Amino acid sequence: MTRVLVIGGGIAGYCAALAARRDGADVTVVARAPGATALYAGGMAIIDDLEAVLRTPHHPLARLGIDPVGIATELDTAISTLQLALGKEGLKFEGTWRRRGLYADIHGVARPANVVPTTVAPGELGALSGKRVAVIGVPQVGDYDAASTAQALKELHGIEAFAEDVTIDDLPVAASLTDLYGRRAPAPRARGAAVAYPPGFVALPDEGFELLSSPPSPHGWRLQQALALGAVQAEVTSFETTQDRVVAARSSARSFRADAFVLATGRHIGGGLKGGRVTAEPLLGLGVFHDGSPASSFGVRLHLLEYLDPSEEMRMGLMTDKRLHPLREDGAVAFGNLYAAGAVLGGYDYAGPCGFGVPILTGWLAGRYAAKQGE
Ligand SMILES: Cc1cc2nc3c(=O)[nH]c(=O)nc-3n(C[C@H](O)[C@H](O)[C@H](O)COP(=O)(O)OP(=O)(O)OC[C@H]3O[C@@H](n4cnc5c(N)ncnc54)[C@H](O)[C@@H]3O)c2cc1C
């Protein structure tokens, strides 16, 4: 049985582990801490225009060399397997990568998403059209104002929304949204209306739904807790390698030997890339690229570009071959049994329309390729 070690406990690492296990591998996931996945707003943006993405030079999905039908098939399988696995952990999701909806966040601003928790799904803005919407407010909570959210829903999206305040007795002084986490949703007074709750409550009434959040995100926290089940909490600090293979990953307490390794360490928040004068991959010194060229070749010019447009920084990261092997700075495959997935990859804006699409699909494929290592 092929032994696969996945380094990273975010959505990419989780999908890699799912795929590798499905293909018969013996999988261990090692994760240091929550990364960017724990901050997501509550709606998974998978992909907007697949054909356009596959035409984008250096985009990690374009580099796979798979045609649109093949990508569509892999996405279908990856997302349905992911939904099934999260459902077993008690976290139910709805949606497909083929259709996007718009969902309001706690400020009433619309965000596009393909796959959302079932507690968010009824709040799709198109589905709310023509309905009355009560926006639940908690006056003791300082970082959220239901009246402004209702106003924004009206002005920005033409929804007949109004605020309805509820009182919660045992909140601390100067409470914030995080203090609502895990509490039972208070029953609304309004009858016959859809009810928008700030995120974090549980046991919503039938007509209730949750708004998307800004960090810190109850949606992200729930997802991260489900993903972390079964992962070993440890920080990989170095690797044992031969010239062309990885033999083991080391943490301070132990060594993890495997036949194949998936690096799903995220970008700056996860810790997969280290900022500095030149952005670097800290564990194996893999090549970090911007627009297909080594980041080091830009010198200070890239810093100036980043200063002018921060999204430049967002596109920097590892570059892979068709089988998701990360490349060295000179363009050669670093190690034949090492795969990379998720936000550690460059070539796309991870705060953009493939925020979860790239980690899910590259994680899924990296897991599959890693499981077939011995073949
Ligand atoms: C604030 C914010 C909000 C976002 N909101 C959305 C959204 O609403 N919708 C959307 O689609 N996308 C969103 N995104 C993008 C999306 O969250 C990320 O692209 C995605 O979560 C990245 O997943 P990942 O698994 O690649 O990385 P991460 O989730 O960052 O996971 C990296 C993992 O690697 C581990 N790790 C790193 N180094 C080591 C090491 N040496 N040893 C052991 N473990 C290690 C980390 O501890 C972590 O567990 C958002 C991003 C941010 C920053």
Coordinates of C-alpha atoms and ligand atoms in Angstrom, one line a residue:
M1 CA 0.0 0.0 0.0
T2 CA 1.4 3.4 -1.0
R3 CA 2.1 5.6 2.1
V4 CA 1.2 9.3 1.4
L5 CA 2.1 12.1 3.7
V6 CA 0.1 15.3 3.3
I7 CA 1.6 18.5 4.9
G8 CA -1.1 21.0 5.5
G9 CA -4.5 21.0 7.2
G10 CA -6.5 23.4 5.0
I11 CA -8.9 22.5 2.3
A12 CA -6.2 21.5 -0.2
G13 CA -4.6 19.0 2.2
Y14 CA -8.0 17.6 3.1
C15 CA -8.9 17.1 -0.5
A16 CA -5.5 15.5 -1.2
A17 CA -6.1 13.1 1.7
L18 CA -9.6 12.2 0.5
A19 CA -8.4 11.4 -3.0
A20 CA -5.4 9.4 -1.9
R21 CA -7.4 7.3 0.5
R22 CA -10.1 6.8 -2.1
D23 CA -7.3 5.4 -4.4
G24 CA -6.2 3.0 -1.7
A25 CA -3.3 4.8 -0.1
D26 CA -2.4 4.9 3.6
V27 CA -2.5 8.6 4.4
T28 CA -1.2 10.7 7.2
V29 CA -2.0 14.5 7.4
V30 CA 0.3 16.7 9.4
A31 CA -0.8 20.3 10.1
R32 CA 0.7 23.0 12.2
A33 CA -2.3 25.3 12.7
P34 CA -5.3 26.7 10.9
G35 CA -4.5 28.6 7.8
A36 CA -6.5 30.7 5.3
T37 CA -9.3 28.1 5.1
A38 CA -10.3 29.0 8.6
L39 CA -10.9 32.6 7.4
Y40 CA -13.1 32.0 4.4
A41 CA -16.3 34.0 4.4
G42 CA -18.7 31.1 4.1
G43 CA -19.1 30.7 0.4
M44 CA -16.7 28.5 -1.7
A45 CA -15.8 30.2 -4.9
I46 CA -14.8 27.4 -7.2
I47 CA -14.5 28.7 -10.7
D48 CA -16.3 31.3 -12.8
D49 CA -15.4 30.8 -16.5
L50 CA -13.6 27.4 -17.0
E51 CA -12.6 28.0 -20.6
A52 CA -11.1 31.5 -19.7
V53 CA -9.2 30.0 -16.8
L54 CA -7.7 27.3 -19.0
R55 CA -6.5 30.0 -21.4
T56 CA -4.8 32.0 -18.6
P57 CA -1.0 31.5 -18.9
H58 CA 0.6 30.1 -15.7
H59 CA -2.8 29.5 -14.0
P60 CA -2.4 26.2 -11.9
L61 CA -5.4 24.7 -13.6
A62 CA -4.2 25.6 -17.1
R63 CA -0.8 24.0 -16.3
L64 CA -2.5 20.6 -15.7
G65 CA -2.8 20.1 -19.4
I66 CA -6.3 18.5 -18.9
D67 CA -9.1 19.5 -21.4
P68 CA -12.2 21.2 -20.1
V69 CA -14.3 18.0 -20.1
G70 CA -11.6 16.2 -18.0
I71 CA -11.4 19.2 -15.6
A72 CA -15.2 19.2 -15.3
T73 CA -15.3 15.5 -14.5
E74 CA -12.6 15.7 -11.8
L75 CA -14.3 18.8 -10.3
D76 CA -17.7 17.0 -10.2
T77 CA -16.1 14.0 -8.4
A78 CA -13.9 16.0 -6.1
I79 CA -16.7 18.3 -4.9
S80 CA -19.3 15.6 -4.4
T81 CA -16.7 13.5 -2.4
L82 CA -15.9 16.6 -0.4
Q83 CA -19.5 17.3 0.4
L84 CA -20.1 13.7 1.4
A85 CA -17.1 13.7 3.7
L86 CA -17.9 17.0 5.3
G87 CA -21.6 15.9 5.7
K88 CA -20.3 12.8 7.7
E89 CA -18.6 15.3 10.0
G90 CA -21.9 17.1 10.5
L91 CA -21.2 20.0 8.1
K92 CA -23.6 20.0 5.2
F93 CA -23.0 21.9 1.9
E94 CA -25.0 22.6 -1.2
G95 CA -24.1 23.7 -4.7
T96 CA -22.0 22.7 -7.7
W97 CA -19.1 24.4 -9.5
R98 CA -21.3 24.8 -12.5
R99 CA -23.6 27.4 -11.0
R100 CA -22.8 30.5 -9.0
G101 CA -25.1 32.3 -6.6
L102 CA -24.8 35.7 -4.8
Y103 CA -24.9 35.8 -1.0
A104 CA -24.9 38.8 1.3
D105 CA -22.3 39.2 4.0
I106 CA -22.9 40.8 7.4
H107 CA -22.6 44.3 5.8
G108 CA -25.2 43.4 3.1
V109 CA -22.5 43.3 0.3
A110 CA -23.0 40.5 -2.2
R111 CA -20.3 37.9 -2.8
P112 CA -20.3 35.2 -5.4
A113 CA -20.0 31.5 -4.4
N114 CA -20.6 28.1 -5.9
V115 CA -20.8 25.8 -2.9
V116 CA -22.1 27.0 0.5
P117 CA -23.2 25.6 3.8
T118 CA -26.9 24.5 3.9
T119 CA -27.4 27.2 6.5
V120 CA -26.3 29.9 4.0
A121 CA -28.0 28.5 0.9
P122 CA -31.5 29.9 1.5
G123 CA -30.0 33.4 1.6
E124 CA -29.1 33.4 -2.1
L125 CA -30.1 36.9 -3.2
G126 CA -32.0 35.8 -6.3
A127 CA -34.1 33.4 -4.2
L128 CA -34.9 36.3 -1.7
S129 CA -36.3 38.5 -4.4
G130 CA -40.0 39.3 -3.7
K131 CA -39.7 38.1 0.0
R132 CA -39.7 40.1 3.2
V133 CA -36.4 39.5 5.1
A134 CA -36.0 40.2 8.8
V135 CA -32.3 40.8 9.6
I136 CA -31.7 39.7 13.2
G137 CA -29.7 42.3 15.3
V138 CA -28.2 41.9 18.7
P139 CA -27.8 45.4 20.2
Q140 CA -25.0 44.3 22.6
V141 CA -22.8 43.2 19.7
G142 CA -20.5 46.1 18.6
D143 CA -19.1 44.8 15.3
Y144 CA -22.4 44.3 13.4
D145 CA -25.3 46.5 12.8
A146 CA -28.5 44.8 11.5
A147 CA -30.1 48.1 10.5
S148 CA -27.2 49.0 8.2
T149 CA -27.3 45.4 6.7
A150 CA -31.0 45.7 6.1
Q151 CA -30.5 49.1 4.5
A152 CA -27.8 47.7 2.2
L153 CA -29.9 44.7 1.2
K154 CA -32.6 47.2 0.2
E155 CA -30.4 49.7 -1.6
L156 CA -28.0 47.4 -3.2
H157 CA -30.2 44.4 -4.0
G158 CA -33.8 45.7 -4.0
I159 CA -34.7 43.3 -1.2
E160 CA -37.5 44.2 1.2
A161 CA -35.4 43.9 4.4
F162 CA -35.9 45.3 7.9
A163 CA -34.0 44.9 11.2
E164 CA -35.4 43.0 14.1
D165 CA -33.4 43.3 17.4
V166 CA -33.3 40.4 19.9
T167 CA -31.8 40.5 23.4
I168 CA -29.4 37.8 24.6
D169 CA -29.0 38.0 28.4
D170 CA -25.7 36.5 29.2
L171 CA -23.4 38.2 26.7
P172 CA -20.2 39.8 28.0
V173 CA -19.8 43.6 28.1
A174 CA -18.6 44.9 24.7
A175 CA -19.6 41.7 23.0
S176 CA -18.6 40.9 19.5
L177 CA -19.9 38.5 16.8
T178 CA -17.6 35.7 18.0
D179 CA -19.6 35.7 21.3
L180 CA -22.6 34.4 19.4
Y181 CA -20.8 31.3 18.2
G182 CA -22.6 28.1 19.1
R183 CA -25.6 29.8 20.7
R184 CA -29.1 28.7 19.8
A185 CA -30.7 31.1 17.3
P186 CA -33.3 33.3 19.0
A187 CA -36.8 33.0 17.6
P188 CA -37.8 35.9 15.4
R189 CA -41.0 37.9 16.2
A190 CA -41.7 38.7 12.5
R191 CA -44.0 36.1 10.9
G192 CA -44.0 35.0 7.2
A193 CA -40.5 36.5 6.5
A194 CA -37.2 34.9 5.7
V195 CA -34.8 35.5 8.6
A196 CA -31.2 36.6 8.1
Y197 CA -28.9 35.7 11.1
P198 CA -25.4 36.9 11.7
P199 CA -23.2 33.9 11.4
G200 CA -22.4 31.6 14.3
F201 CA -25.9 30.7 15.7
V202 CA -27.0 27.0 15.7
A203 CA -30.5 25.4 15.3
L204 CA -31.9 28.1 13.0
P205 CA -35.6 28.1 12.4
D206 CA -36.9 26.7 9.1
E207 CA -37.1 30.1 7.5
G208 CA -33.7 31.2 8.8
F209 CA -30.3 31.5 7.1
E210 CA -26.8 32.7 8.0
L211 CA -25.1 35.7 6.4
L212 CA -21.5 35.4 5.2
S213 CA -18.8 36.7 7.6
S214 CA -15.7 38.7 7.6
P215 CA -12.7 37.4 9.6
P216 CA -12.7 35.9 12.2
S217 CA -15.3 33.7 10.5
P218 CA -17.6 31.2 12.3
H219 CA -18.1 29.5 8.9
G220 CA -14.3 29.1 8.6
W221 CA -14.0 27.9 12.1
R222 CA -16.6 25.2 11.7
L223 CA -15.0 24.1 8.4
Q224 CA -11.5 24.1 9.9
Q225 CA -12.7 22.0 12.9
A226 CA -14.2 19.4 10.6
L227 CA -11.0 19.3 8.5
A228 CA -8.7 19.0 11.5
L229 CA -10.3 15.7 12.7
G230 CA -7.8 13.0 12.1
A231 CA -4.8 15.2 11.4
V232 CA -1.6 15.0 13.4
Q233 CA -0.8 18.4 14.9
A234 CA 2.9 19.0 14.2
E235 CA 5.1 21.4 12.4
V236 CA 7.3 20.0 9.6
T237 CA 10.6 21.7 10.0
S238 CA 12.8 19.9 7.5
F239 CA 12.9 17.0 5.0
E240 CA 15.3 14.1 4.5
T241 CA 15.9 13.8 0.7
T242 CA 18.1 12.1 -1.8
Q243 CA 19.0 13.8 -5.1
D244 CA 15.6 13.3 -6.7
R245 CA 13.3 11.9 -4.0
V246 CA 11.9 12.9 -0.6
V247 CA 12.4 10.2 2.0
A248 CA 10.9 11.7 5.2
A249 CA 9.5 14.9 6.7
R250 CA 10.7 15.8 10.2
S251 CA 9.1 17.6 13.0
S252 CA 10.8 18.3 16.4
A253 CA 9.3 15.1 17.9
R254 CA 9.4 12.6 15.0
S255 CA 10.1 11.6 11.5
F256 CA 7.3 10.8 9.0
R257 CA 8.5 8.4 6.3
A258 CA 6.3 7.9 3.2
D259 CA 6.4 6.9 -0.5
A260 CA 4.9 10.2 -1.7
F261 CA 4.5 13.7 -0.2
V262 CA 1.9 16.4 -0.9
L263 CA 2.9 19.9 0.0
A264 CA -0.3 21.8 0.8
T265 CA 1.1 24.4 3.1
G266 CA -0.9 27.5 1.9
R267 CA 0.5 30.9 1.0
H268 CA 1.5 33.6 3.5
I269 CA -1.2 32.9 6.1
G270 CA -0.8 29.2 6.0
G271 CA 3.0 29.6 6.1
G272 CA 3.8 27.8 2.7
L273 CA 5.6 31.0 1.5
K274 CA 7.8 33.3 3.4
G275 CA 7.8 37.0 2.6
G276 CA 11.0 39.1 2.7
R277 CA 13.2 40.8 0.2
V278 CA 12.5 37.8 -2.1
T279 CA 9.5 35.5 -1.4
A280 CA 10.7 32.0 -0.7
E281 CA 9.4 28.5 0.0
P282 CA 10.9 27.8 3.4
L283 CA 10.9 24.0 3.7
L284 CA 12.6 22.7 0.5
G285 CA 13.8 25.9 -1.2
L286 CA 11.5 25.2 -4.2
G287 CA 11.2 27.8 -7.0
V288 CA 8.8 30.7 -6.3
F289 CA 7.5 32.2 -9.6
H290 CA 5.7 35.4 -10.7
D291 CA 4.2 35.4 -14.2
G292 CA 6.2 32.3 -15.1
S293 CA 9.6 33.8 -14.1
P294 CA 11.5 33.2 -10.8
A295 CA 10.5 35.8 -8.2
S296 CA 14.2 36.4 -7.5
S297 CA 14.8 37.6 -11.1
F298 CA 12.6 40.6 -10.5
G299 CA 14.7 42.0 -7.7
V300 CA 13.2 45.1 -6.2
R301 CA 11.0 45.7 -9.2
L302 CA 8.4 43.2 -7.9
H303 CA 8.3 45.0 -4.6
L304 CA 7.5 48.2 -6.4
L305 CA 4.7 46.4 -8.4
E306 CA 3.3 45.0 -5.2
Y307 CA 3.3 48.4 -3.6
L308 CA 1.4 49.8 -6.6
D309 CA -1.0 46.8 -6.8
P310 CA -1.1 44.3 -3.8
S311 CA -2.8 41.6 -6.0
E312 CA 0.6 41.2 -7.7
E313 CA 1.9 39.5 -4.5
M314 CA -1.3 37.3 -4.5
R315 CA -0.2 35.7 -7.8
M316 CA 3.3 34.6 -6.6
G317 CA 3.9 31.0 -5.7
L318 CA 5.1 27.6 -6.7
M319 CA 4.9 26.4 -10.3
T320 CA 4.1 22.8 -11.1
D321 CA 4.4 20.5 -14.1
K322 CA 1.3 18.6 -15.5
R323 CA 1.5 16.0 -12.6
L324 CA 1.7 18.7 -9.9
H325 CA 5.4 18.2 -9.2
P326 CA 6.7 21.5 -8.0
L327 CA 9.6 23.0 -10.0
R328 CA 13.0 24.3 -8.9
E329 CA 13.9 27.8 -9.9
D330 CA 15.6 26.5 -13.0
G331 CA 12.4 24.9 -14.2
A332 CA 13.4 21.2 -13.4
V333 CA 11.1 18.9 -11.4
A334 CA 12.4 19.1 -7.8
F335 CA 11.5 15.6 -6.5
G336 CA 9.7 12.8 -8.4
N337 CA 7.6 11.8 -5.4
L338 CA 6.7 15.4 -4.2
Y339 CA 3.4 17.1 -5.3
A340 CA 2.1 20.6 -4.5
A341 CA -1.5 21.8 -4.1
G342 CA -3.6 24.7 -3.0
A343 CA -2.7 28.3 -2.2
V344 CA 1.0 27.6 -2.2
L345 CA 0.7 27.5 -6.0
G346 CA 1.2 30.8 -7.8
G347 CA -0.3 32.1 -11.1
Y348 CA -3.7 33.0 -9.7
D349 CA -5.2 35.4 -7.2
Y350 CA -6.3 33.3 -4.3
A351 CA -8.7 36.0 -3.1
G352 CA -10.4 35.8 -6.5
P353 CA -12.9 33.6 -8.3
C354 CA -11.0 30.3 -7.8
G355 CA -10.4 30.8 -4.0
F356 CA -11.5 27.3 -3.2
G357 CA -11.4 25.9 -6.8
V358 CA -7.7 25.7 -7.1
P359 CA -7.1 24.1 -3.6
I360 CA -9.9 21.6 -4.1
L361 CA -9.0 20.5 -7.6
T362 CA -5.2 20.5 -7.2
G363 CA -5.5 18.9 -3.8
W364 CA -7.7 16.2 -5.2
L365 CA -5.4 15.5 -8.2
A366 CA -2.2 15.7 -6.1
G367 CA -3.7 13.1 -3.8
R368 CA -4.6 10.8 -6.7
Y369 CA -1.1 11.2 -8.3
A370 CA 0.6 10.6 -5.0
A371 CA -1.4 7.4 -4.3
K372 CA -0.3 6.1 -7.7
Q373 CA 3.3 6.8 -6.9
G374 CA 4.5 3.2 -7.0
E375 CA 2.8 2.4 -10.4
Ligands
LIG1 C1 -9.2 36.4 4.7 C2 -9.5 35.4 3.6 C3 -10.8 35.2 3.2 C4 -11.1 34.3 2.2 N1 -12.4 34.1 1.8 C5 -12.7 33.2 0.9 C6 -14.0 32.9 0.5 O1 -15.0 33.5 1.1 N2 -14.3 32.1 -0.5 C7 -13.2 31.5 -1.2 O2 -13.5 30.7 -2.1 N3 -11.9 31.7 -0.9 C8 -11.6 32.5 0.1 N4 -10.3 32.8 0.5 C9 -9.3 32.0 -0.2 C10 -9.2 30.6 0.4 O3 -9.6 30.6 1.8 C11 -7.8 30.0 0.3 O4 -7.4 30.0 -1.0 C12 -7.8 28.5 0.7 O5 -8.4 28.3 2.0 C13 -6.4 28.0 0.8 O6 -6.4 26.6 1.2 P1 -5.0 25.8 1.4 O7 -5.4 24.5 2.0 O8 -4.3 25.9 0.2 O9 -4.2 26.7 2.5 P2 -4.4 27.0 4.0 O10 -5.8 26.9 4.4 O11 -3.7 28.2 4.4 O12 -3.7 25.7 4.8 C14 -2.3 25.6 4.9 C15 -2.0 24.6 5.9 O13 -0.7 24.2 5.9 C16 -0.2 24.1 7.2 N5 1.3 24.3 7.2 C17 2.0 25.3 6.6 N6 3.3 25.0 6.8 C18 3.4 23.9 7.6 C19 4.5 23.1 8.2 N7 5.7 23.5 8.0 N8 4.2 22.0 8.9 C20 2.9 21.6 9.1 N9 1.8 22.3 8.5 C21 2.1 23.4 7.8 C22 -0.9 25.3 7.9 O14 -0.8 25.2 9.3 C23 -2.3 25.0 7.4 O15 -2.9 24.0 8.1 C24 -10.0 33.7 1.5 C25 -8.7 33.9 1.9 C26 -8.5 34.8 2.9 C27 -7.0 35.0 3.3

